[in-house]
Every structure is written in C-alpha cells, then in structure tokens.
Short mmCIF file of C-alpha atoms in Angstrom, two decimals:
data_model
loop_
_atom_site.label_atom_id
_atom_site.label_comp_id
_atom_site.label_asym_id
_atom_site.label_seq_id
_atom_site.Cartn_x
_atom_site.Cartn_y
_atom_site.Cartn_z
CA MET X 4 -3.85 -7.77 -20.75
CA LYS X 5 -5.42 -5.39 -23.19
CA ILE X 6 -4.83 -1.63 -23.16
CA ARG X 7 -8.49 -0.86 -22.53
CA THR X 8 -8.43 -3.20 -19.54
CA ILE X 9 -5.43 -1.34 -18.15
CA ASN X 10 -7.32 1.92 -18.60
CA TYR X 11 -10.31 0.42 -16.88
CA LEU X 12 -8.21 -0.81 -13.94
CA ILE X 13 -6.52 2.58 -13.48
CA LYS X 14 -9.91 4.24 -13.55
CA GLU X 15 -11.19 1.72 -11.03
CA GLY X 16 -8.37 2.62 -8.66
CA ALA X 17 -9.19 6.32 -8.97
CA VAL X 18 -12.91 5.71 -8.52
CA ASN X 19 -12.28 3.59 -5.42
CA PHE X 20 -10.13 6.39 -4.03
CA PHE X 21 -13.09 8.76 -4.18
CA ARG X 22 -15.89 6.34 -3.34
CA ASN X 23 -14.41 4.78 -0.22
CA LYS X 24 -14.38 8.18 1.45
CA LEU X 25 -13.93 7.11 5.04
CA MET X 26 -11.08 4.74 4.26
CA THR X 27 -9.46 7.24 1.94
CA VAL X 28 -9.55 9.95 4.60
CA ALA X 29 -8.26 7.52 7.21
CA SER X 30 -5.33 6.30 5.15
CA LEU X 31 -4.50 9.76 3.85
CA SER X 32 -4.26 11.19 7.35
CA VAL X 33 -2.25 8.29 8.73
CA VAL X 34 0.17 8.22 5.81
CA THR X 35 0.51 12.01 5.82
CA ALA X 36 1.20 12.04 9.54
CA ALA X 37 3.75 9.24 9.26
CA LEU X 38 5.51 10.99 6.39
CA ALA X 39 5.46 14.33 8.21
CA VAL X 40 7.04 12.82 11.33
CA PHE X 41 9.66 11.19 9.17
CA GLY X 42 10.19 14.49 7.34
CA VAL X 43 10.66 16.49 10.54
CA PHE X 44 13.39 14.15 11.63
CA PHE X 45 14.89 14.08 8.17
CA LEU X 46 15.10 17.89 8.25
CA LEU X 47 16.71 17.76 11.67
CA SER X 48 19.33 15.35 10.47
CA LEU X 49 20.00 17.35 7.30
CA ASN X 50 20.56 20.43 9.43
CA ALA X 51 22.72 18.58 11.90
CA GLY X 52 24.83 17.26 9.06
CA TYR X 53 25.14 20.66 7.47
CA ASN X 54 26.14 22.38 10.69
CA LEU X 55 28.62 19.65 11.53
CA ASN X 56 30.35 20.22 8.24
CA ILE X 57 30.71 23.86 9.09
CA LEU X 58 31.73 23.06 12.62
CA ARG X 59 34.43 20.63 11.68
CA GLU X 60 36.28 23.46 9.96
CA GLN X 61 35.72 25.93 12.76
CA PRO X 62 38.42 25.09 15.29
CA GLU X 63 41.69 26.66 14.55
CA ILE X 64 45.14 26.16 15.89
CA ASN X 65 47.33 29.17 16.40
CA VAL X 66 50.99 28.93 15.52
CA PHE X 67 53.11 31.69 17.13
CA CYS X 68 56.54 32.45 15.77
CA PHE X 69 59.33 33.99 17.89
CA PRO X 70 58.91 37.76 17.69
CA GLU X 71 62.59 38.31 16.89
CA ILE X 72 62.82 36.27 13.67
CA ASP X 73 63.14 37.97 10.28
CA ASP X 74 60.82 37.80 7.27
CA ALA X 75 62.78 35.04 5.54
CA GLN X 76 62.43 32.80 8.58
CA VAL X 77 58.70 33.56 8.76
CA ASP X 78 58.42 32.57 5.13
CA GLN X 79 60.06 29.24 5.91
CA VAL X 80 57.45 28.54 8.59
CA GLU X 81 54.66 29.62 6.24
CA GLU X 82 55.99 27.32 3.56
CA ILE X 83 55.78 24.29 5.87
CA ILE X 84 52.21 25.14 6.97
CA LYS X 85 51.08 25.85 3.43
CA ASN X 86 52.30 22.47 2.15
CA HIS X 87 51.04 20.39 5.05
CA PRO X 88 48.52 17.80 3.75
CA LYS X 89 46.17 18.09 6.75
CA VAL X 90 45.78 21.84 6.57
CA ALA X 91 42.57 23.11 4.97
CA SER X 92 43.49 26.80 5.01
CA TYR X 93 45.41 29.32 7.04
CA THR X 94 45.68 33.03 7.52
CA LYS X 95 48.77 34.95 8.41
CA ILE X 96 48.55 37.65 11.05
CA SER X 97 51.38 40.12 10.70
CA LYS X 98 53.13 41.84 13.60
CA GLU X 99 51.22 45.04 12.90
CA GLU X 100 47.84 43.31 12.82
CA ALA X 101 48.65 41.50 16.03
CA PHE X 102 49.69 44.74 17.65
CA ASP X 103 46.44 46.50 16.65
CA LYS X 104 44.45 43.54 17.77
CA ALA X 105 46.18 43.50 21.13
CA ILE X 106 45.38 47.17 21.68
CA ASN X 107 41.79 46.94 20.54
CA GLU X 108 40.70 43.62 21.91
CA ILE X 109 42.84 42.93 24.93
CA LEU X 110 43.48 46.47 26.21
CA GLU X 111 40.14 47.79 25.01
CA GLY X 112 41.69 50.71 23.22
CA ASN X 113 43.89 51.92 26.11
CA LYS X 114 46.85 52.69 23.88
CA GLU X 115 48.85 54.32 26.64
CA LEU X 116 49.50 51.00 28.35
CA LEU X 117 51.69 50.00 25.42
CA GLU X 118 53.45 53.29 25.10
CA GLY X 119 57.08 52.94 24.17
CA PHE X 120 56.45 49.64 22.46
CA ASP X 121 55.88 49.02 18.77
CA ALA X 122 54.71 46.13 16.62
CA SER X 123 58.09 44.42 16.71
CA ILE X 124 57.35 42.92 20.11
CA MET X 125 54.46 40.95 18.62
CA PRO X 126 54.96 37.57 17.01
CA VAL X 127 53.80 36.67 13.51
CA THR X 128 50.91 34.26 13.94
CA PHE X 129 49.41 31.69 11.63
CA VAL X 130 45.77 30.75 12.19
CA VAL X 131 45.42 27.26 10.72
CA LYS X 132 42.20 25.43 9.86
CA LEU X 133 42.46 21.69 9.68
CA LYS X 134 40.68 19.32 7.33
CA HIS X 135 39.36 17.32 10.28
CA PRO X 136 39.26 18.23 13.96
CA SER X 137 40.77 14.88 14.95
CA TYR X 138 44.07 15.89 13.35
CA SER X 139 44.64 18.62 15.91
CA VAL X 140 46.92 16.77 18.35
CA GLU X 141 49.13 15.35 15.68
CA VAL X 142 49.42 18.57 13.71
CA SER X 143 49.99 20.66 16.83
CA ASN X 144 52.88 18.44 17.81
CA GLU X 145 54.37 18.60 14.36
CA PHE X 146 54.10 22.37 14.20
CA SER X 147 55.69 22.74 17.64
CA GLY X 148 58.78 21.16 16.17
CA ILE X 149 59.15 23.68 13.33
CA PRO X 150 62.26 25.87 13.86
CA ASN X 151 61.45 29.43 14.97
CA VAL X 152 58.02 28.50 16.21
CA GLU X 153 57.63 29.54 19.81
CA LYS X 154 54.41 27.74 20.65
CA VAL X 155 51.29 26.17 19.23
CA GLU X 156 47.85 26.61 20.78
CA SER X 157 44.90 24.42 20.02
CA PRO X 158 41.51 24.33 21.75
CA GLN X 159 41.95 20.67 22.61
CA LYS X 160 38.71 20.00 24.45
CA VAL X 161 36.57 21.66 21.82
CA MET X 162 38.43 19.73 19.16
CA ASP X 163 37.80 16.45 20.94
CA LEU X 164 34.11 17.19 21.37
CA ILE X 165 33.69 18.18 17.76
CA SER X 166 35.50 15.17 16.45
CA LYS X 167 33.23 12.95 18.55
CA LEU X 168 30.13 14.76 17.23
CA VAL X 169 31.35 14.47 13.69
CA TYR X 170 31.63 10.75 14.24
CA TRP X 171 28.44 10.06 16.21
CA ILE X 172 25.79 12.43 14.91
CA PRO X 173 25.60 11.05 11.35
CA PHE X 174 25.65 7.53 12.78
CA VAL X 175 22.87 8.13 15.32
CA SER X 176 20.73 10.14 12.94
CA PHE X 177 21.06 7.48 10.27
CA LEU X 178 20.04 4.81 12.77
CA LEU X 179 17.04 6.84 13.92
CA LEU X 180 16.02 7.53 10.33
CA VAL X 181 16.09 3.82 9.59
CA ILE X 182 13.99 3.02 12.67
CA LEU X 183 11.55 5.78 11.83
CA PHE X 184 11.37 4.58 8.23
CA VAL X 185 10.49 1.07 9.38
CA VAL X 186 7.85 2.47 11.75
CA CYS X 187 6.35 4.53 8.91
CA VAL X 188 6.26 1.52 6.62
CA LEU X 189 4.54 -0.54 9.30
CA ILE X 190 1.95 2.14 10.08
CA ILE X 191 1.20 2.77 6.43
CA SER X 192 0.97 -0.87 5.44
CA ASN X 193 -1.23 -1.52 8.45
CA THR X 194 -3.61 1.16 7.25
CA ILE X 195 -3.68 -0.35 3.79
CA LYS X 196 -4.37 -3.71 5.40
CA LEU X 197 -7.38 -2.19 7.11
CA THR X 198 -8.77 -0.79 3.87
CA VAL X 199 -8.25 -4.12 2.16
CA PHE X 200 -9.83 -5.91 5.11
CA ALA X 201 -12.86 -3.64 4.83
CA ARG X 202 -13.21 -4.73 1.23
CA ARG X 203 -12.33 -8.41 1.58
CA ARG X 204 -15.92 -9.28 0.67
CA ASP X 205 -15.59 -7.33 -2.57
CA ILE X 206 -12.44 -9.24 -3.39
CA ASN X 207 -14.23 -12.49 -2.67
CA ILE X 208 -17.16 -11.53 -4.91
CA MET X 209 -14.86 -10.55 -7.75
CA LYS X 210 -13.17 -13.94 -7.52
CA TYR X 211 -16.54 -15.69 -7.86
CA ILE X 212 -17.39 -13.69 -10.95
CA GLY X 213 -14.21 -14.94 -12.57
CA ALA X 214 -11.81 -12.06 -12.11
CA THR X 215 -8.13 -13.01 -12.25
CA ASP X 216 -5.93 -12.11 -9.29
CA TRP X 217 -4.20 -9.33 -11.21
CA PHE X 218 -7.53 -7.90 -12.32
CA ILE X 219 -8.43 -7.50 -8.66
CA ARG X 220 -4.98 -6.40 -7.56
CA TRP X 221 -4.28 -3.55 -9.99
CA PRO X 222 -7.02 -1.17 -8.82
CA PHE X 223 -5.81 -1.63 -5.24
CA ILE X 224 -2.26 -0.88 -6.33
CA PHE X 225 -3.29 2.25 -8.21
CA GLU X 226 -5.34 3.32 -5.24
CA GLY X 227 -2.29 2.77 -3.04
CA VAL X 228 -0.18 4.85 -5.41
CA ILE X 229 -2.72 7.67 -5.42
CA ILE X 230 -2.87 7.62 -1.62
CA GLY X 231 0.93 7.62 -1.52
CA ILE X 232 1.23 10.57 -3.88
CA VAL X 233 -1.53 12.65 -2.32
CA SER X 234 -0.14 12.03 1.17
CA ALA X 235 3.34 12.92 -0.03
CA ILE X 236 2.02 16.22 -1.39
CA LEU X 237 0.10 16.97 1.81
CA ALA X 238 3.04 16.05 4.03
CA PHE X 239 5.35 18.11 1.84
CA GLY X 240 3.07 21.15 2.09
CA LEU X 241 2.83 20.78 5.86
CA THR X 242 6.49 20.25 6.62
CA SER X 243 7.93 22.71 4.12
CA TYR X 244 5.60 25.48 5.24
CA GLY X 245 6.16 24.72 8.92
CA TYR X 246 9.88 24.51 8.36
CA HIS X 247 9.98 27.73 6.40
CA VAL X 248 8.27 29.64 9.20
CA LEU X 249 10.48 28.08 11.85
CA GLU X 250 13.68 28.49 9.89
CA SER X 251 13.25 32.19 9.14
CA ARG X 252 12.38 32.86 12.75
CA ILE X 253 15.22 30.86 14.24
CA ASN X 254 17.86 32.17 11.85
CA HIS X 255 16.64 35.69 12.55
CA ASP X 256 16.76 35.18 16.31
CA LEU X 257 20.16 33.57 16.17
CA GLU X 258 21.48 36.49 14.19
CA ASN X 259 19.99 38.92 16.68
CA ILE X 260 21.69 37.35 19.65
CA GLY X 261 24.88 37.06 17.70
CA ILE X 262 25.28 33.32 17.34
CA ASP X 263 26.63 32.54 13.92
CA LEU X 264 27.78 29.03 14.73
CA ILE X 265 24.43 27.43 13.90
CA TYR X 266 22.62 28.08 10.69
CA LEU X 267 19.41 26.41 9.49
CA LEU X 268 19.15 25.42 5.87
CA LYS X 269 16.65 27.32 3.76
CA VAL X 270 13.61 25.50 2.36
CA GLY X 271 15.07 26.12 -1.07
CA ASP X 272 18.17 24.09 -0.15
CA VAL X 273 16.26 21.02 1.02
CA TRP X 274 12.91 20.80 -0.76
CA VAL X 275 14.06 18.52 -3.57
CA ARG X 276 15.41 15.97 -1.13
CA ILE X 277 12.30 16.12 1.06
CA ALA X 278 9.90 15.86 -1.88
CA LEU X 279 11.81 12.95 -3.39
CA THR X 280 11.97 11.10 -0.10
CA TYR X 281 8.23 11.54 0.44
CA ALA X 282 7.35 10.49 -3.08
CA ILE X 283 9.54 7.39 -2.89
CA ILE X 284 8.30 6.27 0.52
CA GLY X 285 4.67 7.07 -0.30
CA VAL X 286 4.59 5.26 -3.61
CA THR X 287 6.64 2.19 -2.69
CA VAL X 288 4.77 1.66 0.53
CA GLY X 289 1.47 2.18 -1.31
CA ILE X 290 2.35 -0.50 -3.82
CA LEU X 291 3.97 -2.99 -1.44
CA GLY X 292 1.25 -2.52 1.17
CA SER X 293 -1.52 -3.21 -1.33
CA VAL X 294 0.16 -6.23 -2.88
CA THR X 295 1.05 -7.91 0.39
CA SER X 296 -2.18 -7.26 2.25
CA ILE X 297 -4.44 -8.33 -0.60
CA ARG X 298 -2.73 -11.68 -1.03
CA LYS X 299 -4.55 -13.38 1.82
CA TYR X 300 -8.00 -12.63 0.43
CA LEU X 301 -7.29 -13.82 -3.10
CA LYS X 302 -7.21 -17.48 -2.10
CA VAL X 303 -10.80 -18.37 -2.89
CA MET F 14 -22.73 -30.19 -19.26
CA VAL F 15 -22.31 -31.06 -15.56
CA GLU F 16 -21.08 -34.42 -14.48
CA LEU F 17 -20.17 -35.69 -11.02
CA LYS F 18 -18.43 -39.07 -10.85
CA ASN F 19 -18.34 -40.87 -7.49
CA ILE F 20 -17.82 -37.72 -5.48
CA VAL F 21 -16.80 -38.02 -1.85
CA LYS F 22 -16.17 -34.88 0.15
CA ARG F 23 -14.69 -35.19 3.59
CA TYR F 24 -13.86 -31.93 5.39
CA GLU F 25 -10.74 -31.61 7.52
CA ASN F 26 -12.76 -31.73 10.70
CA GLY F 27 -13.99 -35.20 9.72
CA THR F 28 -17.47 -34.24 8.55
CA VAL F 29 -18.46 -36.19 5.47
CA ALA F 30 -20.53 -33.82 3.35
CA LEU F 31 -21.02 -35.97 0.24
CA ARG F 32 -20.89 -39.76 -0.04
CA ASP F 33 -20.37 -41.27 -3.45
CA ILE F 34 -22.50 -38.90 -5.50
CA SER F 35 -22.77 -39.48 -9.24
CA LEU F 36 -25.06 -37.45 -11.44
CA ARG F 37 -25.27 -35.91 -14.87
CA ILE F 38 -27.10 -32.73 -15.86
CA CYS F 39 -27.59 -32.06 -19.55
CA LYS F 40 -27.70 -28.86 -21.57
CA GLY F 41 -30.94 -26.92 -21.17
CA GLU F 42 -32.13 -28.68 -18.01
CA PHE F 43 -33.66 -26.98 -14.97
CA VAL F 44 -32.66 -28.87 -11.82
CA PHE F 45 -33.58 -28.35 -8.17
CA ILE F 46 -31.22 -29.70 -5.56
CA VAL F 47 -33.19 -30.11 -2.34
CA GLY F 48 -32.50 -31.34 1.15
CA PRO F 49 -32.38 -30.11 4.75
CA SER F 50 -29.53 -28.07 6.18
CA GLY F 51 -26.36 -30.14 6.32
CA SER F 52 -27.50 -32.44 3.55
CA GLY F 53 -24.60 -31.38 1.28
CA LYS F 54 -26.38 -29.00 -1.10
CA SER F 55 -23.97 -26.15 -0.51
CA THR F 56 -20.94 -28.40 -0.77
CA LEU F 57 -22.22 -29.63 -4.12
CA VAL F 58 -22.55 -26.06 -5.39
CA LYS F 59 -19.08 -25.21 -4.06
CA LEU F 60 -17.61 -28.15 -5.96
CA LEU F 61 -19.01 -26.79 -9.22
CA LEU F 62 -17.30 -23.41 -8.56
CA LYS F 63 -14.07 -25.05 -7.42
CA GLU F 64 -14.43 -23.39 -4.08
CA VAL F 65 -13.76 -26.75 -2.45
CA GLU F 66 -11.97 -29.81 -3.80
CA PRO F 67 -13.57 -33.25 -3.73
CA THR F 68 -11.76 -35.83 -1.59
CA GLU F 69 -12.48 -38.46 -4.22
CA GLY F 70 -14.05 -38.47 -7.66
CA GLU F 71 -14.21 -36.15 -10.62
CA VAL F 72 -16.22 -33.03 -11.44
CA ILE F 73 -16.77 -31.86 -15.01
CA VAL F 74 -18.46 -28.52 -15.68
CA ASN F 75 -18.91 -26.92 -19.12
CA GLY F 76 -16.19 -29.16 -20.48
CA PHE F 77 -13.69 -28.21 -17.76
CA ASN F 78 -12.29 -30.99 -15.67
CA VAL F 79 -12.69 -29.08 -12.44
CA THR F 80 -10.77 -31.53 -10.28
CA GLN F 81 -7.61 -31.38 -12.37
CA MET F 82 -7.75 -27.69 -13.06
CA ARG F 83 -4.77 -25.47 -12.23
CA PRO F 84 -5.53 -22.48 -9.96
CA LYS F 85 -4.73 -20.02 -12.72
CA ASP F 86 -7.50 -21.47 -14.89
CA ILE F 87 -10.20 -21.10 -12.22
CA PRO F 88 -11.31 -17.67 -13.52
CA LYS F 89 -12.04 -19.27 -16.92
CA LEU F 90 -14.34 -21.83 -15.29
CA ARG F 91 -16.14 -19.18 -13.27
CA ARG F 92 -16.66 -16.97 -16.32
CA SER F 93 -18.31 -19.86 -18.12
CA LEU F 94 -21.07 -20.03 -15.54
CA GLY F 95 -23.24 -17.53 -13.70
CA VAL F 96 -23.58 -17.75 -9.93
CA VAL F 97 -26.35 -16.44 -7.69
CA PHE F 98 -25.97 -16.51 -3.90
CA GLN F 99 -28.41 -16.29 -1.02
CA ASP F 100 -26.78 -13.04 0.16
CA PHE F 101 -26.72 -11.46 -3.35
CA ARG F 102 -23.01 -10.55 -3.15
CA LEU F 103 -23.18 -7.30 -5.06
CA LEU F 104 -20.29 -4.83 -4.90
CA PRO F 105 -21.55 -2.08 -2.58
CA ASN F 106 -19.43 0.68 -4.10
CA LYS F 107 -20.63 0.08 -7.63
CA THR F 108 -23.93 1.05 -9.17
CA VAL F 109 -26.37 -1.55 -10.47
CA TYR F 110 -25.08 -0.93 -13.98
CA GLU F 111 -21.44 -1.25 -12.91
CA ASN F 112 -22.14 -4.43 -10.97
CA VAL F 113 -23.57 -6.10 -14.04
CA ALA F 114 -20.91 -4.62 -16.32
CA PHE F 115 -18.21 -5.97 -14.01
CA ALA F 116 -18.94 -9.54 -15.10
CA LEU F 117 -18.11 -8.45 -18.65
CA GLN F 118 -15.12 -6.32 -17.64
CA VAL F 119 -13.37 -9.35 -16.17
CA THR F 120 -13.65 -11.11 -19.51
CA GLU F 121 -12.07 -8.04 -21.16
CA ALA F 122 -15.11 -7.56 -23.39
CA VAL F 123 -15.09 -4.64 -25.82
CA PRO F 124 -16.86 -1.51 -24.48
CA LYS F 125 -19.39 -1.62 -27.28
CA GLU F 126 -20.43 -5.11 -26.23
CA ILE F 127 -20.71 -4.01 -22.60
CA ARG F 128 -22.91 -1.06 -23.55
CA ARG F 129 -25.16 -3.43 -25.50
CA GLN F 130 -25.37 -6.38 -23.12
CA VAL F 131 -25.81 -4.67 -19.75
CA PRO F 132 -29.04 -2.78 -20.59
CA MET F 133 -30.43 -5.97 -22.13
CA ALA F 134 -29.75 -7.95 -18.97
CA LEU F 135 -31.20 -5.21 -16.78
CA ALA F 136 -34.30 -5.04 -18.98
CA LEU F 137 -34.80 -8.77 -18.64
CA VAL F 138 -34.88 -8.55 -14.83
CA GLY F 139 -36.96 -5.36 -14.99
CA LEU F 140 -34.45 -2.98 -13.43
CA SER F 141 -33.59 -0.67 -16.34
CA LYS F 142 -34.73 2.35 -14.33
CA LYS F 143 -32.44 1.56 -11.40
CA ALA F 144 -29.24 1.33 -13.42
CA ASN F 145 -27.53 4.18 -11.58
CA VAL F 146 -28.62 3.26 -8.08
CA TYR F 147 -26.31 1.62 -5.53
CA PRO F 148 -27.22 -1.84 -4.17
CA GLY F 149 -27.76 -0.44 -0.68
CA GLN F 150 -30.74 1.54 -1.96
CA LEU F 151 -32.49 -1.55 -3.35
CA SER F 152 -34.82 -4.07 -1.73
CA GLY F 153 -33.67 -7.66 -1.30
CA GLY F 154 -35.67 -8.84 -4.27
CA GLU F 155 -34.25 -6.11 -6.46
CA GLN F 156 -30.72 -6.90 -5.33
CA GLN F 157 -31.21 -10.54 -6.21
CA ARG F 158 -32.50 -9.52 -9.64
CA VAL F 159 -29.32 -7.48 -10.15
CA ALA F 160 -27.35 -10.58 -9.19
CA LEU F 161 -29.34 -12.56 -11.75
CA ALA F 162 -28.64 -9.97 -14.43
CA ARG F 163 -24.95 -10.16 -13.56
CA ALA F 164 -25.02 -13.98 -13.69
CA MET F 165 -26.51 -14.06 -17.17
CA VAL F 166 -25.00 -10.97 -18.79
CA ASN F 167 -22.16 -12.83 -20.49
CA SER F 168 -24.52 -15.53 -21.74
CA PRO F 169 -23.15 -18.43 -19.69
CA LEU F 170 -24.07 -22.00 -20.55
CA LEU F 171 -24.93 -22.68 -16.92
CA ILE F 172 -26.38 -20.71 -14.01
CA VAL F 173 -25.87 -22.04 -10.49
CA ALA F 174 -28.03 -20.57 -7.73
CA ASP F 175 -27.33 -21.41 -4.07
CA GLU F 176 -30.50 -20.75 -2.05
CA PRO F 177 -31.34 -17.71 -4.19
CA THR F 178 -34.57 -17.04 -2.30
CA GLY F 179 -33.27 -17.76 1.18
CA ASN F 180 -33.38 -14.11 2.22
CA LEU F 181 -36.58 -13.15 0.40
CA ASP F 182 -40.30 -13.13 1.18
CA PRO F 183 -42.54 -15.67 -0.64
CA ASP F 184 -43.82 -13.30 -3.33
CA THR F 185 -40.36 -12.08 -4.21
CA SER F 186 -39.09 -15.66 -4.14
CA TRP F 187 -41.62 -16.53 -6.82
CA GLU F 188 -40.43 -13.63 -8.98
CA ILE F 189 -36.87 -14.81 -8.78
CA MET F 190 -37.81 -18.42 -9.60
CA LYS F 191 -39.89 -17.24 -12.54
CA LEU F 192 -36.91 -15.25 -13.81
CA LEU F 193 -34.67 -18.30 -13.46
CA ASN F 194 -37.25 -20.29 -15.37
CA GLU F 195 -37.35 -17.64 -18.07
CA ILE F 196 -33.57 -17.71 -18.39
CA ASN F 197 -33.81 -21.49 -18.66
CA GLN F 198 -36.41 -21.21 -21.43
CA ARG F 199 -33.81 -19.28 -23.45
CA GLY F 200 -31.55 -22.31 -23.39
CA THR F 201 -29.37 -21.81 -20.30
CA THR F 202 -28.93 -24.76 -17.96
CA VAL F 203 -30.07 -23.81 -14.43
CA ILE F 204 -29.19 -25.55 -11.16
CA VAL F 205 -30.96 -24.28 -8.04
CA ALA F 206 -30.19 -25.46 -4.51
CA THR F 207 -33.20 -24.60 -2.38
CA HIS F 208 -35.45 -25.14 0.63
CA GLU F 209 -38.59 -23.76 -1.03
CA LYS F 210 -40.95 -26.70 -0.78
CA GLN F 211 -43.95 -24.98 -2.38
CA ILE F 212 -42.06 -23.57 -5.31
CA VAL F 213 -40.34 -26.88 -6.03
CA ASN F 214 -43.63 -28.72 -5.89
CA ALA F 215 -45.36 -26.20 -8.14
CA MET F 216 -42.69 -25.93 -10.82
CA LYS F 217 -42.47 -29.67 -11.55
CA LYS F 218 -38.81 -29.72 -12.57
CA ARG F 219 -36.15 -32.35 -12.13
CA VAL F 220 -35.46 -32.74 -8.41
CA ILE F 221 -32.28 -34.17 -6.92
CA ALA F 222 -32.71 -34.84 -3.20
CA LEU F 223 -29.80 -35.15 -0.79
CA ASP F 224 -29.84 -36.30 2.79
CA ARG F 225 -26.75 -36.44 4.99
CA GLY F 226 -24.53 -36.44 1.92
CA VAL F 227 -26.34 -39.25 0.16
CA LEU F 228 -28.25 -38.85 -3.09
CA ILE F 229 -31.61 -40.31 -2.13
CA ARG F 230 -33.73 -39.40 -5.13
CA ASP F 231 -33.35 -38.06 -8.67
CA GLN F 232 -36.71 -37.52 -10.30
CA GLU F 233 -37.95 -35.86 -13.47
CA ARG F 234 -40.90 -33.50 -12.82
CA GLY F 235 -40.36 -34.20 -9.13
CA ILE F 236 -41.58 -32.70 -5.88
CA TYR F 237 -39.81 -31.75 -2.64
CA GLU F 238 -40.61 -34.81 -0.52
CA SER F 239 -40.49 -38.38 -1.72
CA GLU F 240 -44.03 -39.75 -2.01
CA ASP F 241 -43.64 -42.80 0.19
CA LYS F 242 -41.87 -41.30 3.20
CA ASN F 243 -43.56 -37.91 3.07
CA ASP F 244 -42.65 -35.32 5.69
CA LYS F 245 -40.76 -37.62 8.02
CA LEU F 246 -37.62 -37.60 5.96
CA PHE F 247 -36.65 -33.98 6.46
CA ASP F 248 -37.85 -33.42 10.00
#
C-alpha cells in the first residue's frame, strides 16, 4: 500500500466520523457512558484498595510490661519486639507518658484521684503495628511468652474483620472490574456493529468497484479509533471532574466529623491510571469492534 | 474479451438459472441481453463480476479466468470493468466528485491523474456543475449518469450494465442508453441487460435473448422479440 493511499484512508476515516453525524453521536454517547461507568467503579476500587492498605496497618497490639521491672529488663523486651520479623513498627510509651495519659484520658483531668501515686505504678507499654492483621493471634501469643511481659492486648475481632476485608475486597473488585470490562466491550462493539450495519450497502458498493478488503476496512478502523479516543477524553472529563467535586466534599466532611480512617484519593493521584485505562479500552475496542463487525459484509 | 463456455448455474435451492450457455463477445461490441424476469440475465451479469460462481463451465473476462480466480484477485477483475446497476449504488456520504474519484482511489491512482480524469468523466455525462452535490440531491437520471461516470472513469475495457434504466422514466432511459452508446463509440465494450423493448428495437445492436436459462437467440442488429414467435414468447 502506498503512502498516499494510507493518507487517503486516514482522511476517509476522519471524514466519515464527521459526516455520519447521527451514528457518530450515538456511538460517542454509548462508548462515553460505558467508559464512565467503568471509570466510576475503577475509582471506587482504587480507593478501596488504598484505604485497605492504610487499614491493614491500623490495628495495634499493646504489650504491657510489669510495672516493677527496671530499665534493663524493659530494654530486653524492646529488643525482642524490635527484631520480630512480623512487626512493622512500634512505639514505646514510658511510665510517665502512661501516667499523664491515664490522668488526662481516663480520669478526665481529675488529678486528685491519683494523689499519693506517681508514675512508677504504671507499666511501660509497647504499641506494636503488624505487617499484616492476620498475624495478630500468633504474635500476641508469642509476645505473651516474653519474660517480664504482664499481658498482651489485641483487638481480635477488628483484626479478623480487617484481615478478611484485605483478602476479599481486592478479589471482589477485580472480579467486578472484569465483568464490567466485558460488558463495556460488548456494548461498544455492538454500537460499532450498528454503525457498520447502517453502512453495509456502502461496503457492498465499494466491493463492486474493486476495492480490496483492507481498503474498505482501514477507514472504519480509523473511525473506530477516533471514536475511542474522543469518548475516552469525554469520559475522562466527566469522571475526573465529578470525582474531584465529590472527593473534596467528602474528604472535607469526613474531616469535619472527625473520621480520619477513610481518605479519598485526590484526582492528581489517580488521573494517569484513569486516562490510560480509558485510552486503552477505547482504542482497542474501537479497532477490534470495527474489524470483527465489518468482516461479515466483506464477503461479496 | 468475454467468453462463456458451457455455463450451467444451479442455485442451492435447486433453481437452474442458466443451462449450458456459451457465447463470445468481442472488443468494441455493444450487446443487449434481453429476456423476461427469471430468464437468467442477472445471473449472467453476476457471473461476469464473480458475484456468483458457475456450477459448471468457464467464464473469461478481460483475460481473467473468472472461474479459477482466487478471492484476493477479485478486486483486480472488478477494476478492469465498469459496472452500472439498476439502483445506481452511489455512496450516499460522498459527493458526486468523490463518488467518481473513489473508483480511481481504489486503484491507488496518483492524485494528479484523479484531478484530471474525474472532471473529464463528469463532463462526458454532463454533470460538471453538480460535482459537489450529494447523490440524495440528484434525480434518478442524474444519479445513473454519476454511476456511468464512475464506471468509465478508469477507462475500463468493458462496461456491464444490469437494467440501467429500470428505475428511470422513458426519456431519461434514452439519455442513459445514448451515453452508453457514446462510451461504446470510444472503443469500450458494453454489455446491457435490459427490459426496454423500444430502445433495443431502435438501437439495432447485437441482441442475446435468454428464456428460462436457455440462450434462445443471438442476433446481430437484432430486436427484442424473435420475428417468428413475436410477443407470445415473453408473455
């Protein structure tokens, strides 16, 4: 095929895009809608994944030492926790900090109730974050066995729930994304089929004039690509704007009511992934849809 | 130029459209193929375009052995001849100019050649002023003239017309036939399948008559009906 023919065929695709107005508008809106629906769910799953990653590091287990042990013994306990392979991080709460905390948080500032006592009655505590919530039972048991440790507390039910979520949410959201992807592909290729069907007579005429199959096919493919790209841009504009508005509002509201457990990703964090996904789906479906739906009408 | 050797065409539903047809059409001839509906005229035209395959026999068009041709070579055959249909078959989303130019685009002609040939073809059919109009805005006769311009723009050796005047009024039909005749005068072989009794009788060209798939008459300077049987034959 000669270069000027390729130019001609690309131009043909572009011209068809503008001349078949009704079909162009129909496919653009369907493809844009399909992509937008896909995008909304994609954003949901990105956010779910992001928040899960935060969540899985949230639960902490508290390791209380006996109040009467000396600093060297505390250091021994700290050494074991520090070197444990399943520990992500830990903080040490000294006797004094624990004492202040007890007065401020538990007794609500009523110092007099603890009169005659000092910080020495409080245990040194280690607040330990684990690498994965499912380790909590095992690690709690291990830490209970450390000499000079009085007791270990772990929020077992929360840990169990979180470890289930960490397992199921990515799995379910991946499954739903796949289903939604297939649905999008079907809807989009069906639309392309309709546009090709509307022009089956044209294809037939071109065959009679002596056009080769590829000569007929290329403009349809380019048209499909243009529809894919334009829809991707439209869908991107729609979802990213909508998401931006929603995100700033929800994050603001969450902050106001004091929930810092859930945080929505900013548009800036996700736009590359969204744009790429749209472009890839739009273009591949545009190409595949054109090629497969045109095949039937080329047999003349 | 065109040669049919012992052609039999049996469709899958059992209809026999052509029974042992042999004929030869030479370069520069003008040939009418006549016959009532169902006589096999359309099947004969379709054989020339390789739209249908003969059940038996051999078809040779412009030096191509149509029956043994591979599918990928079909475009070459179709570029070597111009086709005109009853229903015009113009591309609705292309202007008159673009429709005619399309026949050259498929052959990957150089742009300069396209810019030269298309206006010439349009001038010949008298539609130079309507170059930028879409087919939908033209009358039937004008549309058929565009189709004629498209059929002849790449100077084919042969033009095949399947009922080219079937959708047109008598005056317009005459215009189209005169144009076909003019194209023939310039050296192009023309084959016209038609019902137009008056035109066939007036033009005194070679007439090939078919009836129920059988070639019943092949006559130089012929007329629509055979002299001896007159009207009865095609009732």
